[in-house]
Amino acid sequence: MEQITLSQYEDEDSVFSDCQSSVSVIGMLPPEHSSLVRLPEGDVLHDLIKRRFICGLGMLGPKTEVLSVHRNSCSGVVLQARLQSFQLHAKAVAELREGNANVKYAWYGTRGEDDVNDIVSHGFAHVHGPKLLLSHDNAPLQSVRECVVGKDGVRHALLCRVILGRLEVVDDGTEQCYPSSEKYDSGVDSFSAPSKYIIWSNRMNTHVLPAYVVSFRVPPFKGIEKSEEEFLRPTSPWMPFPTLISALSMVLSARDIALISKFYEDKREKKISRHELIQRVRQIAGDKLLFAVIKSFREKKKQRFLYKQGQRMA
């Protein structure tokens, strides 16, 4: 994954300004929303967003077709006011948090074209409950899963600017609907391997601003998910979860290990499925670490097997 950010190509105060090189809205989104302008292929931002989006999907990436990337120019009095409000809140959070508003990009999976237009026009609060869940910009897969398929199999994901401020870890499935104290502004699922941000209801429209719309087609998930989980299937050579947890405890924080252990117990008590357990472990530990741990386990297991075979032949 390239360690590169969109901000390298954008000025912080002109992220949503009209782009003269962009063409008017055509293609995958309704032309009625004049604030959205389509970025042509070959445009630096278009290619960067497309590349990061596809790379972030892992094994699903090569099978994903990005049809268009639109930019929110925030044209019109109301949207300009929303942009200015976002910038003012970013400055306010920075002053409150020792100069760091912690503004990031994050993904949101929409319910279709109408949802895109509603969110760009009116924000998030009118369609959501006590909290808004966004995917880390390097991990759009969860948001992609939540996208509703529209015409001709097309889905739309929003890449948003988010004022995160000071983060606190929020357990998955919690009923928490506001910060645990005034010290925090938003939530995250893990500090060591963040994949999900939690924005509380009173900040949805002030701390989140849609920046880009990515329209794409993707094949059915079932086969892809099976491929991604292959390294954790209960087939030989297989690594038992207790052994995996023990190995991860040498690297991850005690809090992350406690979460993984809790999810494992939930699986044993049939509160969650094996698939859910695997996905949560991947979110906490990250695929790179999991592959390394499981590869090491399998190599040691193979060596023990060969040693025993040698003892029998001796």
Short mmCIF file of C-alpha atoms in Angstrom, two decimals:
data_model
loop_
_atom_site.label_atom_id
_atom_site.label_comp_id
_atom_site.label_asym_id
_atom_site.label_seq_id
_atom_site.Cartn_x
_atom_site.Cartn_y
_atom_site.Cartn_z
CA MET A 1 0.00 0.00 0.00
CA GLU A 2 1.39 3.35 -0.98
CA GLN A 3 2.04 5.67 1.94
CA ILE A 4 0.64 8.72 0.23
CA THR A 5 -2.19 11.07 1.09
CA LEU A 6 -4.59 13.09 -1.00
CA SER A 7 -3.56 16.20 0.88
CA GLN A 8 -0.24 16.07 -0.98
CA TYR A 9 -2.17 17.21 -4.04
CA GLU A 10 -4.62 19.55 -2.36
CA ASP A 11 -4.54 22.79 -0.47
CA GLU A 12 -6.34 22.40 2.87
CA ASP A 13 -8.51 25.49 2.32
CA SER A 14 -9.40 24.71 -1.28
CA VAL A 15 -10.17 21.01 -1.12
CA PHE A 16 -13.66 21.56 -2.46
CA SER A 17 -13.11 24.49 -4.78
CA ASP A 18 -14.29 24.20 -8.37
CA CYS A 19 -11.86 22.34 -10.57
CA GLN A 20 -11.64 23.98 -13.98
CA SER A 21 -10.12 20.89 -15.53
CA SER A 22 -13.11 18.77 -14.50
CA VAL A 23 -15.99 18.14 -16.81
CA SER A 24 -19.63 18.60 -15.88
CA VAL A 25 -21.47 15.76 -14.18
CA ILE A 26 -22.14 12.92 -16.57
CA GLY A 27 -22.30 9.19 -16.34
CA MET A 28 -23.00 7.31 -13.17
CA LEU A 29 -24.69 9.99 -11.04
CA PRO A 30 -27.80 12.12 -11.66
CA PRO A 31 -26.86 15.39 -13.44
CA GLU A 32 -29.29 17.26 -11.16
CA HIS A 33 -26.61 17.71 -8.47
CA SER A 34 -24.50 20.54 -9.88
CA SER A 35 -22.07 20.38 -6.94
CA LEU A 36 -20.60 17.11 -8.22
CA VAL A 37 -18.06 17.37 -11.01
CA ARG A 38 -16.51 14.38 -12.70
CA LEU A 39 -12.74 13.96 -12.62
CA PRO A 40 -11.39 12.76 -15.96
CA GLU A 41 -9.18 9.69 -16.19
CA GLY A 42 -5.56 10.75 -16.11
CA ASP A 43 -6.31 13.49 -13.59
CA VAL A 44 -3.93 13.19 -10.62
CA LEU A 45 -6.70 13.00 -8.03
CA HIS A 46 -8.82 10.62 -10.09
CA ASP A 47 -5.96 8.15 -10.52
CA LEU A 48 -4.80 8.42 -6.91
CA ILE A 49 -8.28 7.83 -5.46
CA LYS A 50 -8.94 4.96 -7.87
CA ARG A 51 -5.60 3.32 -7.07
CA ARG A 52 -6.02 3.62 -3.29
CA PHE A 53 -9.60 2.38 -3.47
CA ILE A 54 -8.68 -0.73 -5.45
CA CYS A 55 -5.57 -1.46 -3.36
CA GLY A 56 -7.61 -1.15 -0.17
CA LEU A 57 -9.99 -3.90 -1.32
CA GLY A 58 -7.28 -6.56 -1.19
CA MET A 59 -8.11 -9.63 -3.26
CA LEU A 60 -11.37 -8.01 -4.35
CA GLY A 61 -9.48 -5.09 -5.93
CA PRO A 62 -8.40 -6.67 -9.26
CA LYS A 63 -12.03 -7.72 -9.85
CA THR A 64 -13.44 -4.25 -9.13
CA GLU A 65 -14.27 -1.84 -11.96
CA VAL A 66 -14.16 1.85 -11.05
CA LEU A 67 -16.55 3.61 -13.41
CA SER A 68 -16.13 7.24 -12.31
CA VAL A 69 -14.85 9.56 -9.60
CA HIS A 70 -16.79 12.74 -8.84
CA ARG A 71 -15.63 15.62 -6.70
CA ASN A 72 -17.84 17.70 -4.44
CA SER A 73 -17.15 21.29 -5.41
CA CYS A 74 -19.49 22.64 -2.70
CA SER A 75 -21.04 25.07 -5.18
CA GLY A 76 -24.00 27.14 -4.03
CA VAL A 77 -24.64 29.22 -0.94
CA VAL A 78 -25.78 26.38 1.34
CA LEU A 79 -22.92 24.02 0.51
CA GLN A 80 -20.38 26.82 0.80
CA ALA A 81 -21.77 27.56 4.26
CA ARG A 82 -21.40 23.87 5.16
CA LEU A 83 -17.79 23.91 3.94
CA GLN A 84 -17.02 27.01 5.99
CA SER A 85 -18.67 25.40 9.02
CA PHE A 86 -16.46 22.32 8.57
CA GLN A 87 -13.34 24.48 8.39
CA LEU A 88 -14.36 26.48 11.48
CA HIS A 89 -15.00 23.30 13.46
CA ALA A 90 -11.60 21.94 12.37
CA LYS A 91 -9.93 25.08 13.72
CA ALA A 92 -11.93 24.89 16.95
CA VAL A 93 -10.98 21.24 17.53
CA ALA A 94 -7.34 22.06 16.76
CA GLU A 95 -7.35 24.77 19.41
CA LEU A 96 -8.93 22.37 21.89
CA ARG A 97 -6.57 19.46 21.07
CA GLU A 98 -3.15 21.08 21.21
CA GLY A 99 -3.15 22.21 17.59
CA ASN A 100 -4.20 18.89 16.05
CA ALA A 101 -7.73 18.54 14.65
CA ASN A 102 -6.73 15.11 13.29
CA VAL A 103 -8.52 15.57 9.95
CA LYS A 104 -8.49 12.38 7.89
CA TYR A 105 -10.14 10.78 4.88
CA ALA A 106 -12.62 7.93 5.48
CA TRP A 107 -15.08 5.86 3.42
CA TYR A 108 -18.85 5.54 3.66
CA GLY A 109 -20.99 2.99 1.78
CA THR A 110 -24.15 4.61 0.40
CA ARG A 111 -27.60 3.21 -0.35
CA GLY A 112 -27.53 4.37 -3.94
CA GLU A 113 -27.72 7.51 -6.08
CA ASP A 114 -30.52 9.11 -4.08
CA ASP A 115 -28.57 8.59 -0.87
CA VAL A 116 -25.53 10.27 -2.43
CA ASN A 117 -27.56 13.31 -3.41
CA ASP A 118 -29.28 13.51 -0.02
CA ILE A 119 -26.00 13.33 1.89
CA VAL A 120 -24.24 15.88 -0.32
CA SER A 121 -27.24 18.24 -0.03
CA HIS A 122 -28.32 17.71 3.58
CA GLY A 123 -25.57 15.83 5.40
CA PHE A 124 -25.73 12.53 7.28
CA ALA A 125 -27.91 13.17 10.33
CA HIS A 126 -31.25 12.92 8.50
CA VAL A 127 -30.76 9.23 7.67
CA HIS A 128 -28.71 7.85 10.54
CA GLY A 129 -29.04 6.92 14.20
CA PRO A 130 -26.85 7.81 17.18
CA LYS A 131 -23.56 7.24 15.40
CA LEU A 132 -21.98 7.14 11.95
CA LEU A 133 -19.52 4.38 11.03
CA LEU A 134 -16.79 5.17 8.52
CA SER A 135 -13.99 2.97 7.15
CA HIS A 136 -10.32 3.90 7.33
CA ASP A 137 -9.15 5.29 3.97
CA ASN A 138 -6.79 2.31 3.57
CA ALA A 139 -9.59 -0.20 4.31
CA PRO A 140 -12.73 0.58 2.26
CA LEU A 141 -13.88 -3.05 2.15
CA GLN A 142 -16.41 -2.76 4.97
CA SER A 143 -17.99 0.32 3.37
CA VAL A 144 -18.06 -1.46 0.00
CA ARG A 145 -19.98 -4.34 1.61
CA GLU A 146 -22.54 -1.85 2.91
CA CYS A 147 -23.11 -0.21 -0.48
CA VAL A 148 -26.52 -0.95 -1.97
CA VAL A 149 -26.45 -2.18 -5.57
CA GLY A 150 -28.22 0.16 -7.97
CA LYS A 151 -28.83 0.18 -11.70
CA ASP A 152 -26.69 -2.17 -13.75
CA GLY A 153 -24.93 -3.42 -10.62
CA VAL A 154 -23.41 -0.01 -9.83
CA ARG A 155 -22.54 1.00 -6.26
CA HIS A 156 -21.42 4.36 -4.87
CA ALA A 157 -18.97 4.98 -2.02
CA LEU A 158 -18.24 8.39 -0.48
CA LEU A 159 -14.71 9.43 0.44
CA CYS A 160 -15.19 12.01 3.19
CA ARG A 161 -13.09 14.51 5.09
CA VAL A 162 -13.50 13.78 8.81
CA ILE A 163 -12.53 15.81 11.87
CA LEU A 164 -11.55 13.05 14.30
CA GLY A 165 -9.94 15.12 17.03
CA ARG A 166 -8.90 12.97 19.99
CA LEU A 167 -9.90 9.33 19.56
CA GLU A 168 -11.00 6.71 22.07
CA VAL A 169 -11.39 2.98 21.49
CA VAL A 170 -15.05 2.00 21.18
CA ASP A 171 -15.86 -1.71 21.39
CA ASP A 172 -17.72 -3.20 18.46
CA GLY A 173 -21.42 -3.68 19.20
CA THR A 174 -21.44 -1.22 22.08
CA GLU A 175 -24.55 0.81 22.82
CA GLN A 176 -22.42 3.88 23.48
CA CYS A 177 -23.85 6.88 21.61
CA TYR A 178 -21.64 9.77 22.75
CA PRO A 179 -18.03 10.31 23.93
CA SER A 180 -17.19 8.71 27.26
CA SER A 181 -15.83 12.06 28.47
CA GLU A 182 -15.09 15.59 27.26
CA LYS A 183 -11.52 14.49 26.56
CA TYR A 184 -12.61 12.67 23.40
CA ASP A 185 -14.19 13.70 20.11
CA SER A 186 -14.76 10.45 18.20
CA GLY A 187 -14.19 6.70 18.36
CA VAL A 188 -12.01 4.08 16.68
CA ASP A 189 -12.11 0.28 16.79
CA SER A 190 -8.38 -0.12 17.43
CA PHE A 191 -5.32 2.09 17.80
CA SER A 192 -2.89 -0.55 16.55
CA ALA A 193 -4.87 -1.47 13.42
CA PRO A 194 -7.67 1.07 12.88
CA SER A 195 -10.29 0.11 10.31
CA LYS A 196 -13.40 1.87 11.58
CA TYR A 197 -14.15 5.38 12.88
CA ILE A 198 -17.21 6.28 14.96
CA ILE A 199 -18.69 9.78 14.64
CA TRP A 200 -21.37 10.68 17.17
CA SER A 201 -24.78 12.03 16.11
CA ASN A 202 -24.20 15.59 17.30
CA ARG A 203 -21.14 15.85 15.03
CA MET A 204 -22.25 14.07 11.86
CA ASN A 205 -23.03 17.24 9.93
CA THR A 206 -20.23 19.40 11.32
CA HIS A 207 -17.32 16.95 11.46
CA VAL A 208 -17.92 14.95 8.25
CA LEU A 209 -17.94 16.45 4.76
CA PRO A 210 -18.33 14.37 1.55
CA ALA A 211 -15.36 15.03 -0.71
CA TYR A 212 -15.57 12.45 -3.51
CA VAL A 213 -17.98 9.87 -4.92
CA VAL A 214 -16.53 6.66 -6.35
CA SER A 215 -18.92 4.71 -8.59
CA PHE A 216 -17.96 1.09 -9.22
CA ARG A 217 -19.00 -2.44 -10.00
CA VAL A 218 -17.82 -5.39 -7.97
CA PRO A 219 -18.47 -9.14 -8.30
CA PRO A 220 -20.44 -11.09 -5.66
CA PHE A 221 -18.57 -11.12 -2.36
CA LYS A 222 -19.04 -14.77 -1.43
CA GLY A 223 -16.20 -16.21 -3.45
CA ILE A 224 -13.86 -13.36 -2.62
CA GLU A 225 -14.50 -13.56 1.13
CA LYS A 226 -13.80 -17.27 0.97
CA SER A 227 -10.45 -16.59 -0.65
CA GLU A 228 -9.55 -13.92 1.89
CA GLU A 229 -10.36 -16.27 4.78
CA GLU A 230 -8.51 -19.21 3.33
CA PHE A 231 -5.55 -18.72 5.65
CA LEU A 232 -7.84 -19.17 8.70
CA ARG A 233 -9.91 -22.11 7.50
CA PRO A 234 -10.07 -25.15 9.80
CA THR A 235 -8.17 -27.32 7.32
CA SER A 236 -4.72 -28.81 7.62
CA PRO A 237 -2.34 -27.20 8.38
CA TRP A 238 -4.59 -25.12 10.67
CA MET A 239 -3.75 -22.83 13.57
CA PRO A 240 -6.14 -23.12 16.53
CA PHE A 241 -7.48 -19.79 17.75
CA PRO A 242 -6.08 -20.18 21.30
CA THR A 243 -2.63 -20.66 19.77
CA LEU A 244 -3.17 -17.68 17.50
CA ILE A 245 -4.23 -15.51 20.44
CA SER A 246 -1.16 -16.60 22.39
CA ALA A 247 1.12 -15.66 19.47
CA LEU A 248 -0.58 -12.31 18.93
CA SER A 249 -0.21 -11.47 22.63
CA MET A 250 3.53 -11.13 22.02
CA VAL A 251 2.86 -8.23 19.64
CA LEU A 252 -0.51 -6.59 20.29
CA SER A 253 -1.59 -4.56 23.29
CA ALA A 254 -3.36 -6.17 26.24
CA ARG A 255 -6.54 -4.32 25.27
CA ASP A 256 -6.52 -5.72 21.73
CA ILE A 257 -5.85 -9.24 23.02
CA ALA A 258 -8.73 -8.90 25.47
CA LEU A 259 -11.01 -7.91 22.59
CA ILE A 260 -9.90 -10.86 20.46
CA SER A 261 -10.39 -13.22 23.40
CA LYS A 262 -13.87 -11.82 23.97
CA PHE A 263 -14.80 -12.33 20.31
CA TYR A 264 -13.46 -15.90 20.49
CA GLU A 265 -15.66 -16.63 23.52
CA ASP A 266 -18.62 -15.08 21.69
CA LYS A 267 -17.97 -17.47 18.80
CA ARG A 268 -17.79 -20.48 21.17
CA GLU A 269 -21.10 -19.40 22.71
CA LYS A 270 -22.53 -19.02 19.18
CA LYS A 271 -23.20 -15.31 19.66
CA ILE A 272 -21.28 -14.54 16.46
CA SER A 273 -20.40 -16.61 13.40
CA ARG A 274 -16.92 -17.84 12.47
CA HIS A 275 -16.91 -15.33 9.63
CA GLU A 276 -17.62 -12.47 12.04
CA LEU A 277 -14.85 -13.69 14.36
CA ILE A 278 -12.34 -13.78 11.52
CA GLN A 279 -13.30 -10.33 10.28
CA ARG A 280 -12.95 -8.82 13.75
CA VAL A 281 -9.57 -10.45 14.34
CA ARG A 282 -8.40 -9.13 10.96
CA GLN A 283 -9.58 -5.62 11.84
CA ILE A 284 -7.64 -5.65 15.10
CA ALA A 285 -4.45 -7.44 14.07
CA GLY A 286 -4.25 -6.65 10.36
CA ASP A 287 -3.67 -9.15 7.55
CA LYS A 288 0.10 -8.62 7.40
CA LEU A 289 0.63 -9.65 11.03
CA LEU A 290 -1.82 -12.56 10.78
CA PHE A 291 -0.13 -13.99 7.70
CA ALA A 292 3.28 -13.73 9.38
CA VAL A 293 2.09 -15.43 12.59
CA ILE A 294 0.25 -18.23 10.78
CA LYS A 295 3.12 -18.78 8.33
CA SER A 296 5.54 -19.14 11.26
CA PHE A 297 3.19 -21.60 12.97
CA ARG A 298 2.85 -23.73 9.85
CA GLU A 299 6.60 -23.79 9.27
CA LYS A 300 7.20 -24.93 12.87
CA LYS A 301 4.47 -27.54 12.52
CA LYS A 302 6.03 -28.81 9.32
CA GLN A 303 9.45 -29.03 10.97
CA ARG A 304 8.02 -31.02 13.90
CA PHE A 305 6.29 -33.37 11.45
CA LEU A 306 9.51 -33.94 9.50
CA TYR A 307 11.42 -34.48 12.74
CA LYS A 308 8.95 -37.14 13.89
CA GLN A 309 9.09 -38.83 10.50
CA GLY A 310 12.86 -38.90 10.75
CA GLN A 311 12.67 -40.42 14.25
CA ARG A 312 10.39 -43.18 13.01
CA MET A 313 12.70 -44.02 10.14
CA ALA A 314 15.78 -44.06 12.37
#
